[in-house]
Coordinates of C-alpha atoms and ligand atoms in Angstrom, one line a residue:
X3 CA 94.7 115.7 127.8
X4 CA 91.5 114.1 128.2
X5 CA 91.3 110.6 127.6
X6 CA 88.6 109.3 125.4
X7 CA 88.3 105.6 124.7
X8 CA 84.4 105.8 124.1
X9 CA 85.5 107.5 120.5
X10 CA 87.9 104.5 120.0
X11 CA 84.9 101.7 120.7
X12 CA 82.4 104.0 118.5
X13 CA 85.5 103.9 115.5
X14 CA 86.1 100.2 115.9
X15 CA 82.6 99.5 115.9
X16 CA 81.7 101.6 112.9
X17 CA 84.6 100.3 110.7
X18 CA 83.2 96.4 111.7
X19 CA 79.9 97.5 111.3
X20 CA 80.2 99.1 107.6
X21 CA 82.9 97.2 105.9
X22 CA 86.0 99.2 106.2
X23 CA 88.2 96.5 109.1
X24 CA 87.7 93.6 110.8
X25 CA 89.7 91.5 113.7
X26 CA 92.1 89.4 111.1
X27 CA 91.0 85.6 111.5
X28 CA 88.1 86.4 113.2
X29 CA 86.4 83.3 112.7
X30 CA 89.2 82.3 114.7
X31 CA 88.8 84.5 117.5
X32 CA 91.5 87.3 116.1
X33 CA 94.8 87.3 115.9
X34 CA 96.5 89.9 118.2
X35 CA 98.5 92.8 116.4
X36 CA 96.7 91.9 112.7
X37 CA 93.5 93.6 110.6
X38 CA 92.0 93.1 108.0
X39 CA 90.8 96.0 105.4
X40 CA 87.3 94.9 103.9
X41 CA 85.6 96.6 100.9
X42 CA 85.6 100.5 101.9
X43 CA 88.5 100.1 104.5
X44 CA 90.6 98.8 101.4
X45 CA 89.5 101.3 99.2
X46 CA 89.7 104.3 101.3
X47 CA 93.8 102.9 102.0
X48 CA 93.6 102.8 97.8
X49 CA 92.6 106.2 97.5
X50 CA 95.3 107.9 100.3
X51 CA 98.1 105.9 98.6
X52 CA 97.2 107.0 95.5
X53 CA 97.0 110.9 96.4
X54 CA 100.2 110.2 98.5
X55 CA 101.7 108.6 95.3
X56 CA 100.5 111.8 92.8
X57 CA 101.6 114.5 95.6
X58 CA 105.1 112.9 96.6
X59 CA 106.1 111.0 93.2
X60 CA 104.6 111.8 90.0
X61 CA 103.6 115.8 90.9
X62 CA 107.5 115.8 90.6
X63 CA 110.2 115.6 88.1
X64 CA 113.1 113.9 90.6
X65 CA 111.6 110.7 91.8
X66 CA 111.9 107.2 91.1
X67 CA 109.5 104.1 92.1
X68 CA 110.9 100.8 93.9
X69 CA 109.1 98.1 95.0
X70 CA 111.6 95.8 96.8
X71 CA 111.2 92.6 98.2
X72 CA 109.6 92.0 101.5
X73 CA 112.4 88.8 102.5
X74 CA 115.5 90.4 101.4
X75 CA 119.5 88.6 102.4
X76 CA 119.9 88.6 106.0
X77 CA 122.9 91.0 105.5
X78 CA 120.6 94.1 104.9
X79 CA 119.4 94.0 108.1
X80 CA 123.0 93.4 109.8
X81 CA 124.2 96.2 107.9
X82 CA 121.3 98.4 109.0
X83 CA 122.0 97.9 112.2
X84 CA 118.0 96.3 113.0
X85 CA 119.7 92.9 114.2
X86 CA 121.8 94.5 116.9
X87 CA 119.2 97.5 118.0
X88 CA 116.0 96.6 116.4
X89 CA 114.6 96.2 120.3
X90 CA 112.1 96.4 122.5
X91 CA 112.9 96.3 126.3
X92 CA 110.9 93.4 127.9
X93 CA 109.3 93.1 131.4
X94 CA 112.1 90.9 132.7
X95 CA 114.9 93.4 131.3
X96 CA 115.5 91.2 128.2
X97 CA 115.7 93.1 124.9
X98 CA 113.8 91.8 122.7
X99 CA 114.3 92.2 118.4
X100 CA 111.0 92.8 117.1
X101 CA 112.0 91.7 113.1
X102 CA 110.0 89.0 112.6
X103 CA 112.4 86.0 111.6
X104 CA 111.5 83.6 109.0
X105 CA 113.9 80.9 107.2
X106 CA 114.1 80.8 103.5
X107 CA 114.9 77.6 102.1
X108 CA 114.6 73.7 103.0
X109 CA 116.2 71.3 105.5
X110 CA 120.1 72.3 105.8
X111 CA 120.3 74.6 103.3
X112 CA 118.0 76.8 105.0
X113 CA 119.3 80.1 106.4
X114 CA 116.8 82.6 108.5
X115 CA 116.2 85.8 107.5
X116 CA 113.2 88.6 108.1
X117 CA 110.2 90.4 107.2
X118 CA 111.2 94.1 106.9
X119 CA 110.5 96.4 109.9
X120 CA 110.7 99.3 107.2
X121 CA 110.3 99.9 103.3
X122 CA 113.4 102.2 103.7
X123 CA 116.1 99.1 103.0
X124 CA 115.1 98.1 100.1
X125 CA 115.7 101.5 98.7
X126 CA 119.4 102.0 99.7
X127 CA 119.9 98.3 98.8
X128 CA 118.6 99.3 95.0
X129 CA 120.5 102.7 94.8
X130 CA 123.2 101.8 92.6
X131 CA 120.6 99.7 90.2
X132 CA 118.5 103.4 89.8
X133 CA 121.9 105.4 89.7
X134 CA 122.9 103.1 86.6
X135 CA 119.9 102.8 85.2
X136 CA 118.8 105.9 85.0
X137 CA 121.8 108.3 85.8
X138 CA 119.6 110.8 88.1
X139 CA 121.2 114.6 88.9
X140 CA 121.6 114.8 92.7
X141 CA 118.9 116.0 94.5
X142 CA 116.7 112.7 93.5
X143 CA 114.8 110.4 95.2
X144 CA 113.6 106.6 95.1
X145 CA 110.0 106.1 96.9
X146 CA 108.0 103.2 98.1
X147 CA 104.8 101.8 99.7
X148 CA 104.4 98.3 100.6
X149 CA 103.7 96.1 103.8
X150 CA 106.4 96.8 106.9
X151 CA 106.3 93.9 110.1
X152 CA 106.9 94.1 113.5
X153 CA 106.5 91.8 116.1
X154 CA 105.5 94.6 118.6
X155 CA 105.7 93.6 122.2
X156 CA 102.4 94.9 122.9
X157 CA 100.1 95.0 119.8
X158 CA 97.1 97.8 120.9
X159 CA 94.6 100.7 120.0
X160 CA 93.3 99.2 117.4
X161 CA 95.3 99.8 113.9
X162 CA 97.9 102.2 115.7
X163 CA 100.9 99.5 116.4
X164 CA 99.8 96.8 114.9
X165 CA 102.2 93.6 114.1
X166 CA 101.4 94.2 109.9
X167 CA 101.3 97.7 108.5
X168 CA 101.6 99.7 105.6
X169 CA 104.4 102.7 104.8
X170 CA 104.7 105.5 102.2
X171 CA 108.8 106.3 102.1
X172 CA 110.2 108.5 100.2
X173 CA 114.6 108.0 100.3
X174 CA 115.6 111.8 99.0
X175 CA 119.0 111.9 98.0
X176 CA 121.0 115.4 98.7
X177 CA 125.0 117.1 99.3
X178 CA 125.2 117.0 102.9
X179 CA 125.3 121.2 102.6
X180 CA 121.9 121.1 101.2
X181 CA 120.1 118.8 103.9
X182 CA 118.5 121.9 105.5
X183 CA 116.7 122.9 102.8
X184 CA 115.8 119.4 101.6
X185 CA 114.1 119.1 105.1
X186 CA 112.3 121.9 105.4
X187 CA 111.0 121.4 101.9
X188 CA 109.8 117.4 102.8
X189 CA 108.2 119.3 105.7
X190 CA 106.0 121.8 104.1
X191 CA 105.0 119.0 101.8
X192 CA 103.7 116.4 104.8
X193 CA 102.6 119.3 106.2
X194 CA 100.4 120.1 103.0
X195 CA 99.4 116.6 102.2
X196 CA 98.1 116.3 106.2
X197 CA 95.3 119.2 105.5
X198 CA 94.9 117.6 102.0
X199 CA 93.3 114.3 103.4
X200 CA 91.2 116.1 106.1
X201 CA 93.6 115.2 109.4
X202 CA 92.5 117.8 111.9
X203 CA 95.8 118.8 114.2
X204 CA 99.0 117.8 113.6
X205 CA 101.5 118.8 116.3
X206 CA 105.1 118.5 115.1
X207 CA 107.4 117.8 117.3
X208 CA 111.4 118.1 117.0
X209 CA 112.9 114.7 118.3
X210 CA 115.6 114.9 121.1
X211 CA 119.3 113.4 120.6
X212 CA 118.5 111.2 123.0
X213 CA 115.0 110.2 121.5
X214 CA 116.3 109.8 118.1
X215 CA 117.3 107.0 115.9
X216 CA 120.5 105.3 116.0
X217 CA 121.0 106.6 112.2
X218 CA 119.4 110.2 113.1
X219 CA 120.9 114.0 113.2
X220 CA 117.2 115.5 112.6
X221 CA 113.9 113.8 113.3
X222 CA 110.5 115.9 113.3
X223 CA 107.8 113.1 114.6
X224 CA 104.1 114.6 113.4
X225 CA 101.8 113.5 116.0
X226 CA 98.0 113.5 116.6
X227 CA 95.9 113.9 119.7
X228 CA 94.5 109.9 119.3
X229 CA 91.5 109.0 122.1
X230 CA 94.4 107.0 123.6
X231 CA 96.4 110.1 124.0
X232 CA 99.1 112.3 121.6
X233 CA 101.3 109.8 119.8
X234 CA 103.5 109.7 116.5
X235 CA 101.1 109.6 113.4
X236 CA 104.2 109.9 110.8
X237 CA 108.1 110.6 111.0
X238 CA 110.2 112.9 108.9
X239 CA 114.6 111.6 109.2
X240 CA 117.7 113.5 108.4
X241 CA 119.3 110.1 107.9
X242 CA 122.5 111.4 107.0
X243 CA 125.0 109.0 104.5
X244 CA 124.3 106.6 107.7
X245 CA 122.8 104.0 105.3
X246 CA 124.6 104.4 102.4
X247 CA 127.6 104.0 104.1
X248 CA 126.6 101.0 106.0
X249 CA 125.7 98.6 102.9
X250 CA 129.0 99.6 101.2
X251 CA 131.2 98.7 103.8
X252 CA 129.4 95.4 104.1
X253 CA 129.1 94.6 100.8
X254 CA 132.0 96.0 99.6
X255 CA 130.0 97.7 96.6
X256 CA 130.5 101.2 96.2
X257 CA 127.5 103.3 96.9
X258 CA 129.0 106.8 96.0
X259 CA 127.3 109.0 93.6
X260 CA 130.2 110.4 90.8
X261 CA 129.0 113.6 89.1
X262 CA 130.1 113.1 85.7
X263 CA 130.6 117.1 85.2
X264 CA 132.9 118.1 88.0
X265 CA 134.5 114.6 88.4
X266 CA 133.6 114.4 92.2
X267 CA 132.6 111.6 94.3
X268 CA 130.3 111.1 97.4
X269 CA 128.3 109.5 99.1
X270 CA 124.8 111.4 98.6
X271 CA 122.8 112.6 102.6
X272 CA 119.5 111.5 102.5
X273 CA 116.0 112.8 103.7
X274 CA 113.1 110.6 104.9
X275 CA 109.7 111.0 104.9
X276 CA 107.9 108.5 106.4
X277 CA 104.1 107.9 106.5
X278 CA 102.5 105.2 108.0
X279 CA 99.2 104.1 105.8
X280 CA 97.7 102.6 108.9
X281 CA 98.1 105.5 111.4
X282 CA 97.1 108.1 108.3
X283 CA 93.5 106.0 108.1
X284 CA 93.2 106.0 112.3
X285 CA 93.8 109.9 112.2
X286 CA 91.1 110.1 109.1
X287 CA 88.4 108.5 110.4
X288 CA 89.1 110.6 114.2
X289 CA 89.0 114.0 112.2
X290 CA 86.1 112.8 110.3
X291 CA 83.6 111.2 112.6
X292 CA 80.8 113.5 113.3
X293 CA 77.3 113.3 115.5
X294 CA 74.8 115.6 114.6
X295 CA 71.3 115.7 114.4
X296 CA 69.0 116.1 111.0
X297 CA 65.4 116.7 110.7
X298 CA 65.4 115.8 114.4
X299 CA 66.8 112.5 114.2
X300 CA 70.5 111.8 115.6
X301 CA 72.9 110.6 112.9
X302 CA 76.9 109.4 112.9
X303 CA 78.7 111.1 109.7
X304 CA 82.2 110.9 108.2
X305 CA 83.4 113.7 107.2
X306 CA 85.2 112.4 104.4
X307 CA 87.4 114.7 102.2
X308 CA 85.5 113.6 98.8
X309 CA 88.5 112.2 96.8
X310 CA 89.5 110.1 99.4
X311 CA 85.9 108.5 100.1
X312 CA 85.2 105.4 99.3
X313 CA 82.1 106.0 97.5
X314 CA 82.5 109.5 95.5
X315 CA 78.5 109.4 95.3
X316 CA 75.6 106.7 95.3
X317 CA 72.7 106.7 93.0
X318 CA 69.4 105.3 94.5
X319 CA 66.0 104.6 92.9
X320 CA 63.3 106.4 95.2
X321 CA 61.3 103.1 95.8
X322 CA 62.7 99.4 94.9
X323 CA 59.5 98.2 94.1
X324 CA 58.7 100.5 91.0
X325 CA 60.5 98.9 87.7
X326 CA 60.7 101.9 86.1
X327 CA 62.2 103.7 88.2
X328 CA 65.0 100.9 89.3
X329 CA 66.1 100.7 85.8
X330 CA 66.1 104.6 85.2
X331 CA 68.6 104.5 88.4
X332 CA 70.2 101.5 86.7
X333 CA 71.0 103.2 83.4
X334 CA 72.2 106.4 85.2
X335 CA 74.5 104.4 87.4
X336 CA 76.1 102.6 84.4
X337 CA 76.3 105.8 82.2
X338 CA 77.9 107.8 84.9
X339 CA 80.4 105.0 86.5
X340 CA 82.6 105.7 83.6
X341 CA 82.6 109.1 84.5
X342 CA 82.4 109.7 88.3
X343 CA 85.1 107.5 90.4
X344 CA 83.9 105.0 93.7
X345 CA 80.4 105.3 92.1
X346 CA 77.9 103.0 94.2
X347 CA 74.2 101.6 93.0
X348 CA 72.1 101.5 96.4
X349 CA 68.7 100.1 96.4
X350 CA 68.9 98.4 100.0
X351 CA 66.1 99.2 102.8
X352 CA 64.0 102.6 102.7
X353 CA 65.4 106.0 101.4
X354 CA 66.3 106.9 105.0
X355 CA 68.5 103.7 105.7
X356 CA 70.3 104.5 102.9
X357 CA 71.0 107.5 103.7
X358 CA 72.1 106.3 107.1
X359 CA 74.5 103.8 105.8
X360 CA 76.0 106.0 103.1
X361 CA 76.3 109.3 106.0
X362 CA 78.7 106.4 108.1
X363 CA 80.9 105.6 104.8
X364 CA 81.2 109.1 104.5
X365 CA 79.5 109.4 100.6
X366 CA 79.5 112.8 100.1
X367 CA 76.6 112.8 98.0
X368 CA 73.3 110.5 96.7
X369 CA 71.5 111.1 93.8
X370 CA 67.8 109.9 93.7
X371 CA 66.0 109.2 91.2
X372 CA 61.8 109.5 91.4
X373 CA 58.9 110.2 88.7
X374 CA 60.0 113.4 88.0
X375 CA 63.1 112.1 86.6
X376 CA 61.2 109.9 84.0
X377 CA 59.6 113.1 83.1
X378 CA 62.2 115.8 83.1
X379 CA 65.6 114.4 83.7
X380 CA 66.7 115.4 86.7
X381 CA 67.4 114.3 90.0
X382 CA 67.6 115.3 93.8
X383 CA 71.5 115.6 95.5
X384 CA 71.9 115.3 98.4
X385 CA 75.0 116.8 100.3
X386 CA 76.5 114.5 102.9
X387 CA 77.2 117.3 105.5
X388 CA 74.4 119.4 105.2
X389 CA 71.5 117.0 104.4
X390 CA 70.5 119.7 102.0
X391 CA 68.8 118.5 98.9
X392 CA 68.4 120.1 95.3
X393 CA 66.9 119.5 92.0
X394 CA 69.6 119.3 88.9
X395 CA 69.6 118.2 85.7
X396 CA 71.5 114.9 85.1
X397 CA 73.6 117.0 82.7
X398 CA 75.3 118.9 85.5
X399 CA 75.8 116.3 87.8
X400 CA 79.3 115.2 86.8
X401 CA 80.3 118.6 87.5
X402 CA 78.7 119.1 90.8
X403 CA 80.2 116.0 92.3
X404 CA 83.7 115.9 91.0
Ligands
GAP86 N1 112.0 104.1 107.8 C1 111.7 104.9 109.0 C2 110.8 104.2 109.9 O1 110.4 103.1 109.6 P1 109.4 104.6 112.1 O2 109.1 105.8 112.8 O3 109.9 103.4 112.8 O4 110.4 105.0 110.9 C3 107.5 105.1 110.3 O5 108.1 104.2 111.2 C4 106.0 105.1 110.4 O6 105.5 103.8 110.3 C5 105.5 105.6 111.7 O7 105.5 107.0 111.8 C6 104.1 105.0 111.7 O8 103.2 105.8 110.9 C7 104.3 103.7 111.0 N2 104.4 102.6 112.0 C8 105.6 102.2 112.7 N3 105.3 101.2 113.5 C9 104.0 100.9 113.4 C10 103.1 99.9 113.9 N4 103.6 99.0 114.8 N5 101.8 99.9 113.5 C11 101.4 100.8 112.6 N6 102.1 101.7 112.1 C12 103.4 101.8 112.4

């Protein structure tokens, strides 16, 4: 494959340039391996958790929510197996454990523990608290998104292995005869929710033995062809009862599921989809960037599917300098931002700045408002990808842009 890097400078620079991530502590000079999300970066992340959350969660009857702790005992992560293999090979042949140690507690009393590599812990270490609270049927699962640290070796390409990230994780609880069906079912559904959000190519690739992790009988990595070559964009586990298993012989707290009609016990095999936030927005904004030209002039787009954008539409007076027609756009704005989600108010520059800026947010349409509007109620739209605009009748705009 080609190598591209100029699409990775023309990414970095547009996400700095409009608001969606900057260099963390940049004032500072950076801080290698850490970003932060500003206005449209953090709302764009909003928006794919949120679809993520209504597709993998509550589109379903058999899941359960967990937000764990990000510092949890020290024993979680011996019993996972992260303090012993958790590592990176270093230059000089050392291995080196990427958890990121921190100690909890003052003076003598304090003992060190870790930021979580993974979401997935805190799910297995809450099991029994779902199972008794709310006495699930076997297949179920417990999901979770939430911040996952690593203190990678070599932080690089931007938001692709970063130090700080974000996961979705779905833990899906199954009878070990039933894992192959569970699998290929989590597959069609990553598989569906990768075309949902507008990622071009996924290549799925079926993990070696000797590739896979330590707690691993199945693992299908879904990569992407990055500027910076094809690498892992999300990861879907056969996990077996490896995890279970491991925090009940260390804590000596049974983990087994007992089905209360046949009187058996086990200890439940368990599926893992796992999406990192981070990665999803890198491969979004890659399948989404377009150059094209309108009325002769050369323009940058995103492509943005439209209920993921940041701003679902923006609503401009024709000219700032005409009262009447600022607070026409005003009251249209205010009477429609109830209506319309990521609804923006835009009266910076000329017309054809703003159309600029909004094309590189990837607003999928503007709706101007000029003297005919004060005389007939209706507006122009403007569609993102075409540059086409038509006259409509504020009536029908809800349901033109939604
Ligand atoms: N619970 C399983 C697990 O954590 P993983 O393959 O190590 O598996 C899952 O991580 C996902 O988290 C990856 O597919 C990727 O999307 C994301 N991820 C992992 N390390 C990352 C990093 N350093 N920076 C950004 N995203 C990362």
């Amino acid at each position: 494959m080609i190598q591209d890097l100029g699409m990775m400078e023309k990414i970095v620079s547009l996400c700095k340039r409009r608001g969606f991530i900057y260099p963390s502590s940049e004032i500072y000079g950076g801080f290698s391996g850490f970003w932060d999300y500003g206005h449209y970066g953090a709302i764009l992340k909003e928006n794919i958790k949120c679809l993520w959350k209504q597709r993998f969660i509550f589109d379903r009857e058999d899941m359960f929510v967990n937000d764990a702790s990000i510092v949890m005992n020290p024993n979680v992560w011996e019993a996972s197996g992260h303090v012993s293999t958790f590592t990176d090979p270093m230059e000089d042949g050392k291995q080196f454990n990427t958890m990121f140690k921190t100690s909890v507690g003052a003076g003598e009393e304090s003992i060190v523990s870790y930021l979580r590599p993974e979401t997935a812990q805190g799910i297995f270490t809450n099991f029994k608290n779902v199972i008794d609270s709310f006495h699930p049927k076997l297949p179920f699962g417990i999901a979770q998104v939430g911040k996952a640290f690593r203190n990678e070796i070599s932080p690089r390409d931007f938001i692709f292995r970063s130090r700080e990230f974000e996961q979705m994780e779905v833990e899906y609880f199954v009878r070990e005869k039933d894992w192959e069906k569970h699998f290929q079912e989590w597959l069609e559904k990553m598989r569906k929710f990768g075309k949902e959000i507008g990622i071009k190519q996924i290549i799925e690739l079926d993990v070696t033995p000797e590739d896979r992790a330590h707690y691993s009988k199945r693992t299908i990595d879904f990569e992407f062809d990055y500027p910076f070559g094809r690498k892992e964009l999300w990861g879907l586990a056969y996990r077996t009862d490896f995890d279970l298993k491991a925090h009940s012989a260390k804590s000596g707290i049974s983990l087994e599921y007992f089905n209360e009609e046949t009187g058996d016990r086990l200890t439940p095999h368990v599926i893992e989809p796992s999406l990192g936030v981070d990665r999803t927005i890198l491969a979004i904004l890659l399948s989404s960037y377009t150059e094209d030209e309108i009325g002769g002039e050369p323009r940058i787009y995103l492509k943005l599917a439209k209920h993921i954008a940041p701003v679902r539409a923006a609503v401009f007076p024709l000219l700032k300098n005409k009262p009447e027609l600022v607070s026409k756009a005003r009251e249209l704005f205010l009477n429609l931002k109830s209506q319309i989600p990521n609804l923006e108010f835009d009266d910076n520059g000329n017309i054809g700045k703003r159309y600029r800026r909004q094309d590189e947010i990837g607003t999928p349409f503007c709706i101007t408002i000029d003297f005919d509007t004060l005389k007939d109620d209706t507006v122009t739209l403007r569609d993102r990808d075409t540059g086409e605009q038509k006259r409509i009748k504020v009536s029908d705009l809800k349901e033109a842009i939604i």
